Structures are given as structure tokens and as C-alpha cells.
CSV table of C-alpha atoms in Angstrom, one decimal:
chain,number,residue,atom,x,y,z
A,1,MET,CA,18.9,-17.8,64.2
A,2,ASP,CA,22.3,-18.8,62.8
A,3,LYS,CA,26.0,-18.4,64.1
A,4,GLN,CA,26.7,-15.8,61.9
A,5,LYS,CA,24.2,-13.3,63.7
A,6,ILE,CA,24.0,-14.4,66.9
A,7,ALA,CA,27.6,-12.8,67.1
A,8,LEU,CA,27.1,-9.6,64.2
A,9,THR,CA,24.6,-8.9,66.4
A,10,ILE,CA,27.4,-8.9,69.1
A,11,ILE,CA,29.6,-7.3,67.1
A,12,LEU,CA,27.3,-4.6,65.9
A,13,PHE,CA,25.7,-4.6,69.9
A,14,CYS,CA,29.1,-3.6,71.0
A,15,PHE,CA,30.1,-0.7,67.1
A,16,GLY,CA,26.5,0.2,68.5
A,17,ILE,CA,28.6,1.8,71.8
A,18,ILE,CA,31.4,2.7,70.1
A,19,ILE,CA,30.0,5.2,67.8
A,20,THR,CA,27.7,6.6,70.2
A,21,THR,CA,30.4,7.1,72.9
A,22,GLN,CA,33.4,8.3,69.8
A,23,TYR,CA,29.9,10.8,69.2
A,24,HIS,CA,30.1,11.6,72.8
A,25,SER,CA,33.9,12.2,73.5
A,26,HIS,CA,34.1,14.3,69.7
A,27,VAL,CA,32.0,16.6,70.6
A,28,SER,CA,33.3,16.8,74.5
A,29,PHE,CA,37.0,16.6,72.6
A,30,SER,CA,36.2,19.6,69.8
A,31,SER,CA,34.8,21.6,72.3
A,32,ASP,CA,38.4,21.8,74.5
A,33,LEU,CA,39.9,25.0,73.2
A,34,GLY,CA,43.3,22.5,74.5
A,35,ASN,CA,42.9,20.2,72.0
A,36,LEU,CA,42.6,22.7,69.0
A,37,GLU,CA,45.8,22.5,66.3
A,38,GLN,CA,48.0,25.5,66.8
A,39,GLU,CA,46.8,26.7,62.9
A,40,GLU,CA,43.0,26.4,64.1
A,41,LEU,CA,43.8,29.0,67.5
A,42,ALA,CA,45.7,31.3,65.5
A,43,VAL,CA,42.6,32.2,63.0
A,44,MET,CA,40.2,31.6,66.2
A,45,ALA,CA,42.4,34.5,67.6
A,46,ARG,CA,42.1,36.4,64.6
A,47,GLU,CA,39.1,36.8,64.5
A,48,LEU,CA,38.1,36.9,67.7
A,49,THR,CA,40.2,39.5,67.8
A,50,THR,CA,39.1,41.5,65.0
A,51,GLN,CA,35.5,40.8,66.8
A,52,LYS,CA,36.8,42.0,69.8
A,53,ARG,CA,37.5,45.3,67.4
A,54,LEU,CA,34.7,46.0,66.7
A,55,LEU,CA,32.9,46.2,69.6
A,56,ASP,CA,35.3,48.1,71.9
A,57,SER,CA,34.7,50.8,69.2
A,58,GLU,CA,31.2,50.4,69.3
A,59,ILE,CA,31.5,50.2,73.9
A,60,ASN,CA,32.9,54.0,72.1
A,61,ASP,CA,30.8,55.3,70.3
A,62,LEU,CA,27.6,54.2,72.4
A,63,GLU,CA,30.0,55.7,76.3
A,64,LYS,CA,30.0,58.7,73.9
A,65,ARG,CA,26.5,58.7,73.0
A,66,LEU,CA,25.3,58.2,77.0
A,67,ASN,CA,28.1,60.7,77.5
A,68,GLU,CA,26.2,63.8,74.8
A,69,VAL,CA,22.9,62.6,76.3
A,70,ALA,CA,23.9,63.2,79.7
A,71,ASP,CA,25.6,66.2,79.1
A,72,THR,CA,22.7,67.6,77.6
A,73,ASN,CA,20.5,65.9,80.2
A,74,ALA,CA,22.3,68.0,82.5
A,75,SER,CA,22.2,70.8,81.3
A,76,SER,CA,19.1,71.1,80.4
A,77,ILE,CA,18.8,70.4,84.2
A,78,VAL,CA,21.3,72.7,84.5
A,79,ILE,CA,19.1,76.1,82.6
A,80,LEU,CA,15.7,74.6,84.4
A,81,GLU,CA,17.1,75.1,87.7
A,82,ASN,CA,18.8,78.3,86.7
A,83,LEU,CA,15.9,79.7,85.0
A,84,ARG,CA,13.4,78.9,87.9
A,85,SER,CA,15.8,80.5,90.9
A,86,ASP,CA,15.4,83.7,88.3
A,87,LEU,CA,11.4,83.2,87.7
A,88,VAL,CA,11.6,83.0,90.9
A,89,SER,CA,13.3,86.1,92.4
A,90,LEU,CA,12.4,88.2,90.0
A,91,ASN,CA,8.8,86.9,91.0
A,92,LYS,CA,10.1,88.4,94.2
A,93,LEU,CA,10.9,92.0,92.8
A,94,ASN,CA,7.3,93.5,91.4
A,95,GLY,CA,6.4,91.3,93.9
A,96,THR,CA,4.2,88.6,92.3
A,97,ILE,CA,4.6,86.4,94.5
A,98,GLU,CA,3.7,86.2,98.6
A,99,VAL,CA,6.9,86.7,100.7
A,100,LYS,CA,7.4,85.2,103.9
A,101,GLY,CA,10.7,86.3,106.2
A,102,PRO,CA,12.0,89.2,109.6
A,103,GLY,CA,11.1,92.0,108.9
A,104,VAL,CA,10.2,95.1,111.2
A,105,LEU,CA,6.6,96.6,111.4
A,106,ILE,CA,6.0,100.4,111.5
A,107,THR,CA,2.2,101.2,113.4
A,108,ILE,CA,1.0,104.7,113.1
A,109,GLU,CA,-1.4,106.1,114.5
A,110,GLU,CA,-4.3,106.6,113.4
A,111,GLU,CA,-5.0,110.4,114.4
A,112,ALA,CA,-2.0,111.2,113.3
A,113,PRO,CA,-1.5,114.4,110.9
A,114,ILE,CA,0.5,112.8,108.1
A,115,ILE,CA,1.3,113.0,104.4
A,116,TYR,CA,1.7,111.1,101.6
A,117,THR,CA,4.6,111.9,100.7
A,118,ASP,CA,5.7,110.4,104.6
A,119,LEU,CA,4.8,107.2,103.5
A,120,VAL,CA,7.1,107.7,100.4
A,121,LYS,CA,9.8,108.7,103.2
A,122,ILE,CA,9.1,105.4,105.6
A,123,VAL,CA,9.8,103.8,101.9
A,124,ASN,CA,12.5,105.8,100.0
A,125,GLU,CA,14.2,105.0,104.1
A,126,LEU,CA,13.5,101.4,104.3
A,127,TRP,CA,14.4,100.4,100.1
A,128,ASN,CA,17.7,102.1,101.2
A,129,SER,CA,17.9,100.2,104.7
A,130,GLY,CA,18.2,97.0,102.4
A,131,ALA,CA,14.5,96.0,102.9
A,132,GLU,CA,13.0,93.2,99.6
A,133,ALA,CA,9.8,93.4,100.1
A,134,ILE,CA,7.2,96.7,101.7
A,135,ALA,CA,4.1,97.3,102.1
A,136,VAL,CA,1.1,99.8,103.2
A,137,ASN,CA,-1.6,98.8,104.5
A,138,ASP,CA,-0.9,95.0,103.0
A,139,ASN,CA,-0.7,96.9,99.7
A,140,ARG,CA,2.4,95.6,97.9
A,141,VAL,CA,5.3,98.2,96.4
A,142,THR,CA,6.0,97.5,93.8
A,143,ALA,CA,8.8,98.7,91.1
A,144,SER,CA,6.4,101.3,89.6
A,145,SER,CA,4.1,101.8,93.0
A,146,TYR,CA,2.8,105.8,93.5
A,147,PHE,CA,1.4,107.6,96.6
A,148,TYR,CA,-0.6,110.1,96.1
A,149,GLN,CA,-3.6,112.3,98.2
A,150,SER,CA,-6.4,113.4,97.2
A,151,ASP,CA,-6.5,117.1,97.3
A,152,LEU,CA,-11.1,117.4,98.9
A,153,THR,CA,-10.9,114.6,100.5
A,154,TYR,CA,-7.4,114.5,102.1
A,155,GLN,CA,-7.2,110.1,101.4
A,156,MET,CA,-3.5,109.1,101.0
A,157,THR,CA,-3.4,106.7,98.2
A,158,ILE,CA,-1.1,103.7,96.7
A,159,ASP,CA,-1.7,102.9,92.8
A,160,ALA,CA,-5.0,104.5,93.8
A,161,VAL,CA,-6.0,102.1,96.5
A,162,ILE,CA,-7.4,103.7,99.3
A,163,LEU,CA,-4.9,103.6,102.6
A,164,ASP,CA,-6.8,103.5,105.5
A,165,PRO,CA,-5.7,104.7,108.6
A,166,PRO,CA,-3.7,103.5,110.8
A,167,PHE,CA,-0.9,103.5,108.6
A,168,VAL,CA,1.2,99.7,108.8
A,169,ILE,CA,4.4,99.3,106.9
A,170,LYS,CA,5.8,95.7,106.4
A,171,ALA,CA,8.9,95.6,105.2
A,172,LEU,CA,10.7,92.8,104.6
A,173,GLY,CA,15.1,91.7,105.6
A,174,ASN,CA,17.0,92.4,108.2
A,175,PRO,CA,15.1,93.7,111.7
A,176,ASP,CA,18.1,95.4,113.2
A,177,VAL,CA,20.0,97.0,109.5
A,178,LEU,CA,15.9,98.2,108.8
A,179,LYS,CA,14.6,100.0,112.0
A,180,THR,CA,18.2,101.2,112.9
A,181,GLY,CA,18.3,103.1,108.8
A,182,LEU,CA,15.3,104.7,110.3
A,183,GLU,CA,16.1,105.1,113.8
A,184,LEU,CA,18.7,107.1,112.5
A,185,PRO,CA,19.9,110.4,114.2
A,186,GLY,CA,18.4,112.7,111.4
A,187,GLY,CA,16.7,110.4,109.6
A,188,ILE,CA,12.6,110.1,109.2
A,189,ILE,CA,11.6,109.3,113.1
A,190,ASP,CA,13.6,112.7,114.0
A,191,GLU,CA,11.2,114.4,111.5
A,192,PHE,CA,8.6,112.3,112.4
A,193,ILE,CA,9.4,113.6,115.9
A,194,THR,CA,9.3,117.2,115.1
A,195,TYR,CA,6.0,116.4,114.1
A,196,ASP,CA,5.1,115.2,117.2
A,197,ILE,CA,4.2,111.1,114.7
A,198,LYS,CA,5.5,108.4,116.8
A,199,PRO,CA,5.4,105.5,114.5
A,200,GLU,CA,5.4,102.0,116.8
A,201,ILE,CA,8.7,100.3,115.2
A,202,THR,CA,8.5,96.2,115.7
A,203,THR,CA,11.0,93.6,114.3
A,204,ILE,CA,8.9,91.0,113.7
A,205,PRO,CA,11.3,86.8,113.4
A,206,GLU,CA,8.7,86.0,109.9
A,207,LEU,CA,6.9,88.8,107.9
A,208,PHE,CA,3.9,87.6,104.9
A,209,ILE,CA,3.6,90.7,102.9
A,210,PRO,CA,1.4,89.8,100.3
A,211,ALA,CA,1.3,89.6,96.7
A,212,SER,CA,0.8,92.4,94.2
A,213,ASP,CA,-1.8,91.6,91.4
A,214,LYS,CA,-1.0,94.2,88.9
A,215,LYS,CA,-0.2,92.6,86.1
A,216,ILE,CA,2.9,94.4,84.1
A,217,ASP,CA,2.2,94.8,80.9
A,218,PHE,CA,5.3,96.1,78.5
A,219,SER,CA,4.1,98.1,75.9
A,220,TYR,CA,6.8,100.5,75.1
A,221,ALA,CA,9.2,99.2,77.0
A,222,ARG,CA,11.7,96.4,74.9
A,223,ALA,CA,15.0,95.1,75.7
A,224,VAL,CA,18.3,96.4,74.5
A,225,GLN,CA,20.7,93.7,73.3
B,1,MET,CA,16.2,-12.1,59.6
B,2,TRP,CA,18.7,-9.6,58.4
B,3,ILE,CA,17.3,-7.2,60.2
B,4,ILE,CA,17.7,-8.5,64.2
B,5,PRO,CA,22.0,-7.0,63.9
B,6,PHE,CA,20.9,-3.7,62.1
B,7,ILE,CA,18.5,-3.8,65.8
B,8,GLY,CA,21.5,-5.1,67.5
B,9,LEU,CA,23.1,-2.2,67.0
B,10,PHE,CA,19.9,-0.2,67.5
B,11,ILE,CA,20.0,-1.1,70.3
B,12,GLY,CA,23.9,-1.2,71.5
B,13,ALA,CA,23.8,2.8,69.9
B,14,ALA,CA,20.6,3.9,71.9
B,15,ILE,CA,22.1,2.4,74.9
B,16,GLY,CA,26.2,3.6,74.3
B,17,TYR,CA,23.7,7.3,73.6
B,18,LEU,CA,22.6,7.3,76.9
B,19,LEU,CA,25.0,6.5,79.0
B,20,ASN,CA,26.8,9.2,77.9
B,21,ILE,CA,30.3,6.9,78.6
B,22,GLU,CA,32.9,10.5,77.9
B,23,ILE,CA,36.7,8.7,76.4
B,24,PRO,CA,39.5,10.9,78.2
B,25,ALA,CA,40.1,13.9,75.9
B,26,HIS,CA,44.1,12.2,75.2
B,27,LEU,CA,43.0,9.2,74.3
B,28,VAL,CA,39.7,10.8,71.8
B,29,LYS,CA,42.5,9.9,68.8
B,30,TYR,CA,43.0,6.5,70.1
B,31,PHE,CA,39.4,5.4,70.0
B,32,SER,CA,38.6,7.1,66.5
B,33,VAL,CA,41.3,4.8,65.6
B,34,ALA,CA,40.4,1.2,68.0
B,35,PHE,CA,36.0,2.8,66.2
B,36,LEU,CA,38.1,2.8,62.3
B,37,ALA,CA,39.2,-1.1,63.1
B,38,ALA,CA,35.9,-2.7,64.7
B,39,LEU,CA,34.3,-0.9,61.9
B,40,ASP,CA,36.4,-2.8,59.4
B,41,THR,CA,36.0,-6.0,61.7
B,42,ILE,CA,32.7,-5.2,60.5
B,43,PHE,CA,32.1,-5.4,56.9
B,44,GLY,CA,35.1,-8.0,56.6
B,45,GLY,CA,32.4,-10.4,58.8
B,46,ILE,CA,29.5,-9.4,56.3
B,47,LYS,CA,31.9,-10.2,53.5
B,48,SER,CA,32.6,-13.3,54.6
B,49,ILE,CA,29.1,-13.9,54.8
B,50,GLN,CA,28.1,-13.0,51.6
B,51,VAL,CA,31.4,-15.9,50.5
B,52,GLY,CA,30.8,-18.4,52.6
B,53,THR,CA,33.5,-18.4,55.3
B,54,PHE,CA,32.5,-16.9,58.0
B,55,GLU,CA,33.4,-17.8,61.8
B,56,PRO,CA,31.9,-16.4,64.2
B,57,VAL,CA,34.6,-16.5,66.8
B,58,PHE,CA,37.9,-15.0,63.9
B,59,LEU,CA,34.9,-12.4,64.2
B,60,ILE,CA,34.4,-11.5,67.6
B,61,THR,CA,37.8,-11.7,68.5
B,62,GLY,CA,39.1,-10.4,65.5
B,63,PHE,CA,36.7,-7.4,66.5
B,64,PHE,CA,38.3,-6.9,69.9
B,65,THR,CA,41.9,-7.9,69.8
B,66,ASN,CA,42.0,-5.6,66.4
B,67,MET,CA,40.5,-2.8,67.9
B,68,ALA,CA,42.3,-3.6,71.1
B,69,VAL,CA,45.5,-3.2,68.8
B,70,ALA,CA,45.2,-0.2,66.8
B,71,GLY,CA,44.2,2.0,69.5
B,72,LEU,CA,47.8,0.7,71.0
B,73,PHE,CA,49.6,0.7,67.9
B,74,ALA,CA,48.3,4.9,67.3
B,75,TYR,CA,49.2,5.4,71.5
B,76,ILE,CA,52.6,3.6,70.8
B,77,GLY,CA,53.6,5.7,67.3
B,78,ASP,CA,52.3,8.9,69.8
B,79,GLY,CA,55.1,7.6,72.3
B,80,ILE,CA,57.7,7.0,69.9
B,81,GLY,CA,57.1,9.7,67.1
B,82,VAL,CA,55.7,7.9,64.3
B,83,ASP,CA,52.3,8.2,63.3
B,84,LEU,CA,50.9,5.3,63.1
B,85,TYR,CA,47.5,6.7,64.0
B,86,LEU,CA,47.9,8.4,60.3
B,87,ALA,CA,49.1,4.2,58.6
B,88,ALA,CA,45.9,3.2,60.7
B,89,VAL,CA,43.6,5.3,59.3
B,90,PHE,CA,45.1,4.9,55.7
B,91,ALA,CA,45.3,1.3,57.1
B,92,PHE,CA,42.0,0.6,57.4
B,93,GLY,CA,40.4,3.5,55.2
B,94,ILE,CA,41.2,0.7,52.3
B,95,ARG,CA,40.4,-2.4,54.1
B,96,ILE,CA,36.7,-0.3,54.4
B,97,PHE,CA,36.2,0.7,51.3
B,98,GLY,CA,37.2,-2.8,49.2
B,99,ASN,CA,35.0,-4.5,51.9
B,100,ILE,CA,32.5,-2.3,50.7
B,101,SER,CA,32.5,-2.4,47.2
B,102,LYS,CA,32.9,-6.5,47.7
B,103,ILE,CA,29.9,-6.0,49.7
B,104,ARG,CA,28.8,-4.1,46.9
B,105,ARG,CA,29.5,-6.3,44.2
B,106,ASN,CA,28.3,-10.4,46.1
B,107,LEU,CA,25.3,-8.2,46.3
B,108,ILE,CA,25.1,-7.1,42.5
B,109,CYS,CA,25.5,-10.9,41.8
B,110,LYS,CA,23.1,-12.4,44.2
B,111,TYR,CA,20.1,-10.3,43.1
B,112,TYR,CA,20.6,-11.2,38.6
B,113,LYS,CA,21.2,-14.2,40.2
B,114,LYS,CA,24.1,-14.6,37.8
B,115,GLU,CA,27.6,-16.4,37.3
B,116,CYS,CA,29.8,-13.7,38.9
B,117,SER,CA,33.4,-14.8,38.1
B,118,ARG,CA,34.8,-12.5,40.7
B,119,CYS,CA,32.0,-12.6,43.1
B,120,ASN,CA,33.8,-15.8,44.4
B,121,ALA,CA,36.6,-15.2,43.1
B,122,ASN,CA,39.4,-17.3,45.5
B,123,PRO,CA,37.9,-15.9,48.8
B,124,CYS,CA,40.2,-17.7,50.8
B,125,GLU,CA,42.9,-15.1,50.1
B,126,ASP,CA,40.7,-12.1,52.4
B,127,ASP,CA,41.0,-11.8,55.5
B,128,LYS,CA,38.1,-13.7,56.9
B,129,ASN,CA,36.4,-13.2,58.9
B,130,GLY,CA,37.7,-9.5,58.9
């Protein structure tokens, strides 16, 4: 190999190193913002600003949608909860669910000479004293409950269910208020005493009142809007 | 045996690539001028081999001094506010393309093996070895 080739090989070898070094340096140089021309930077800034504005408006849109979705969700949850509590209230009112709580227990002994109107009076008085649920011999008294007494057998009924003595009336509510209401001077208990009937009234911290199994169907009554 | 210098080029490129040397950002500009000087020297060297005026010592010394001086000039130019950088790019650009065209003509002449009056005309007027 002659000198020419050796020399050329040497410088081409060096040139190879130089060209790759230049390449590496240029790549890192170009990616460094500080080395860019002002015009280039201005163009870049403008493009980035436009992009930022677009992205900002996208963020706004998405946030708005998120809020909408969250609102819809929240309001439907609130509605659902309201409906649920309404349903529970209505169930309690209609006697379609078992309820428990403090209240009074009125026991009328077997021999007591009472008629069905006495039961009606007691129930009336209990409602009047703020009772929230009443049951007679574990028959729930509902809005459409009725008391009756057979003319022949003198058997009393509630909603056509025969009531056998002793009569146990459970009322759920403030026990003291209920008791006081019954024992008011000139009230139902006073009246009973006249007939020598002595109902036993006890306040109970936790009473269970069963649900009514009556179904309420409305065929005629329609809601007035 | 023209392949050997190119093997040298590829080995050098591979080494440079693997070494991954980075010139500091403020020197990249001057290094790029030095790079042009190197390119010019190489084409000048190839041309001088073709025309038979090749001197290995000239080539190698020219290669490094041209690079150093080109880089230095660009640097000084920046310092004194004269764009010697652009002058170097311009000058080297002309020389490189001039040398390339001479190399091309020489190759064509050699290929056709005929006397070409322009091929070997006054070879010593050109800068020897870049």
C-alpha cells in the first residue's frame, strides 16, 4: 500500500470521527431552545400559544361536561334518596312495613265488658296523642281499618279479623304523651273506670308493630293534579 | 485498493458514533466550519491523487491546520463582529464543489482512456492537497 492511501485512510478516519461528532453536537444543539434564532422562537411561541388556546378550550369543554355529568348524577342521587325516604314514610303510614320504637302497651283483661266503640275510642285517643303506628292484637290499624262487632256473637273484629280477648293495643309514639293522653281527666280511661274497666297501660322502650297485609288498590280515587 | 480509505472512514464514523462526543453548544458553529475545511481537504487530496501532485505530508498537515484555522477564524470573526463564518462557508463551498467537479471529470476521462485537454491541464495551479 502506498503512502497516498495511508494518508487518505488516516484523514478519512479522522473525518469519520469528525462527521459523527458534528452530527451528535448538531442534534443536541438543535434541540436546545437557547440556540434558536429569534424568528424561529417567535414562530414556535405563536404555534404553541395557538395550541395552548385550543387545548385550554378543550379543557373548558371537558370540565363543563364533567360538571354536567356530575350534576345530573348528584341530582338523580338526591331524587332517588328523596323517593326512598318518601317510600319509607308512606310504607310506615300505610302500615305496609313493620315498625319499631318506643310506645305504650294497653292491655284490657279478658273479662272486661267492652264493646268495639271502646276500641275505636282508644285508637282515636292514641292517634290524637300523636301515635305513629297502632296495632290491636297485632293487627295493624291502617287508614282504612274498621272495627266492628257481630250482633250475634258480640265478637269484635278489626278489618274482618276476629279479635279475641284479652285485647292488647300497641301504640308507637312518645310513650309519656300517649299515656298522658289516655289518662286525661274526663278521658277514655276515666270513662272506662265508670264501667269498672281497668286497662293496664305500660310504657315500653321498644315496641314492634307488625305490618298490615292489606293491599290497597285504588279503582276510583284519582289524584287531583 | 481504493476501498481501504473508505474502510478507514467507516471505522472512524463508527468510533465517533460510539464515543458520542458532544461539542459544547457555543462551539458547534465553529466546529461546523472546521468540518467544512476537513471536507475540502479530503476532496482536494483525492483530486491531487488523480492529477499526481499528491504529497501525504501536505495532506495530513493541511487537514488539521485547515480545520483549526477555519474554526479559529470563525471564532475570531464572531468576536469582532465580522461574519468570517459565512466567508468560510462560502469559500469552502466553492472549493469543495470545484474539487468535486474536477474529480468527476478526471474519472470520466480515465474511464474513456482518452486524452482530455482539460483533465491534466496545469495541475500545479490548484492548491496541492487542499
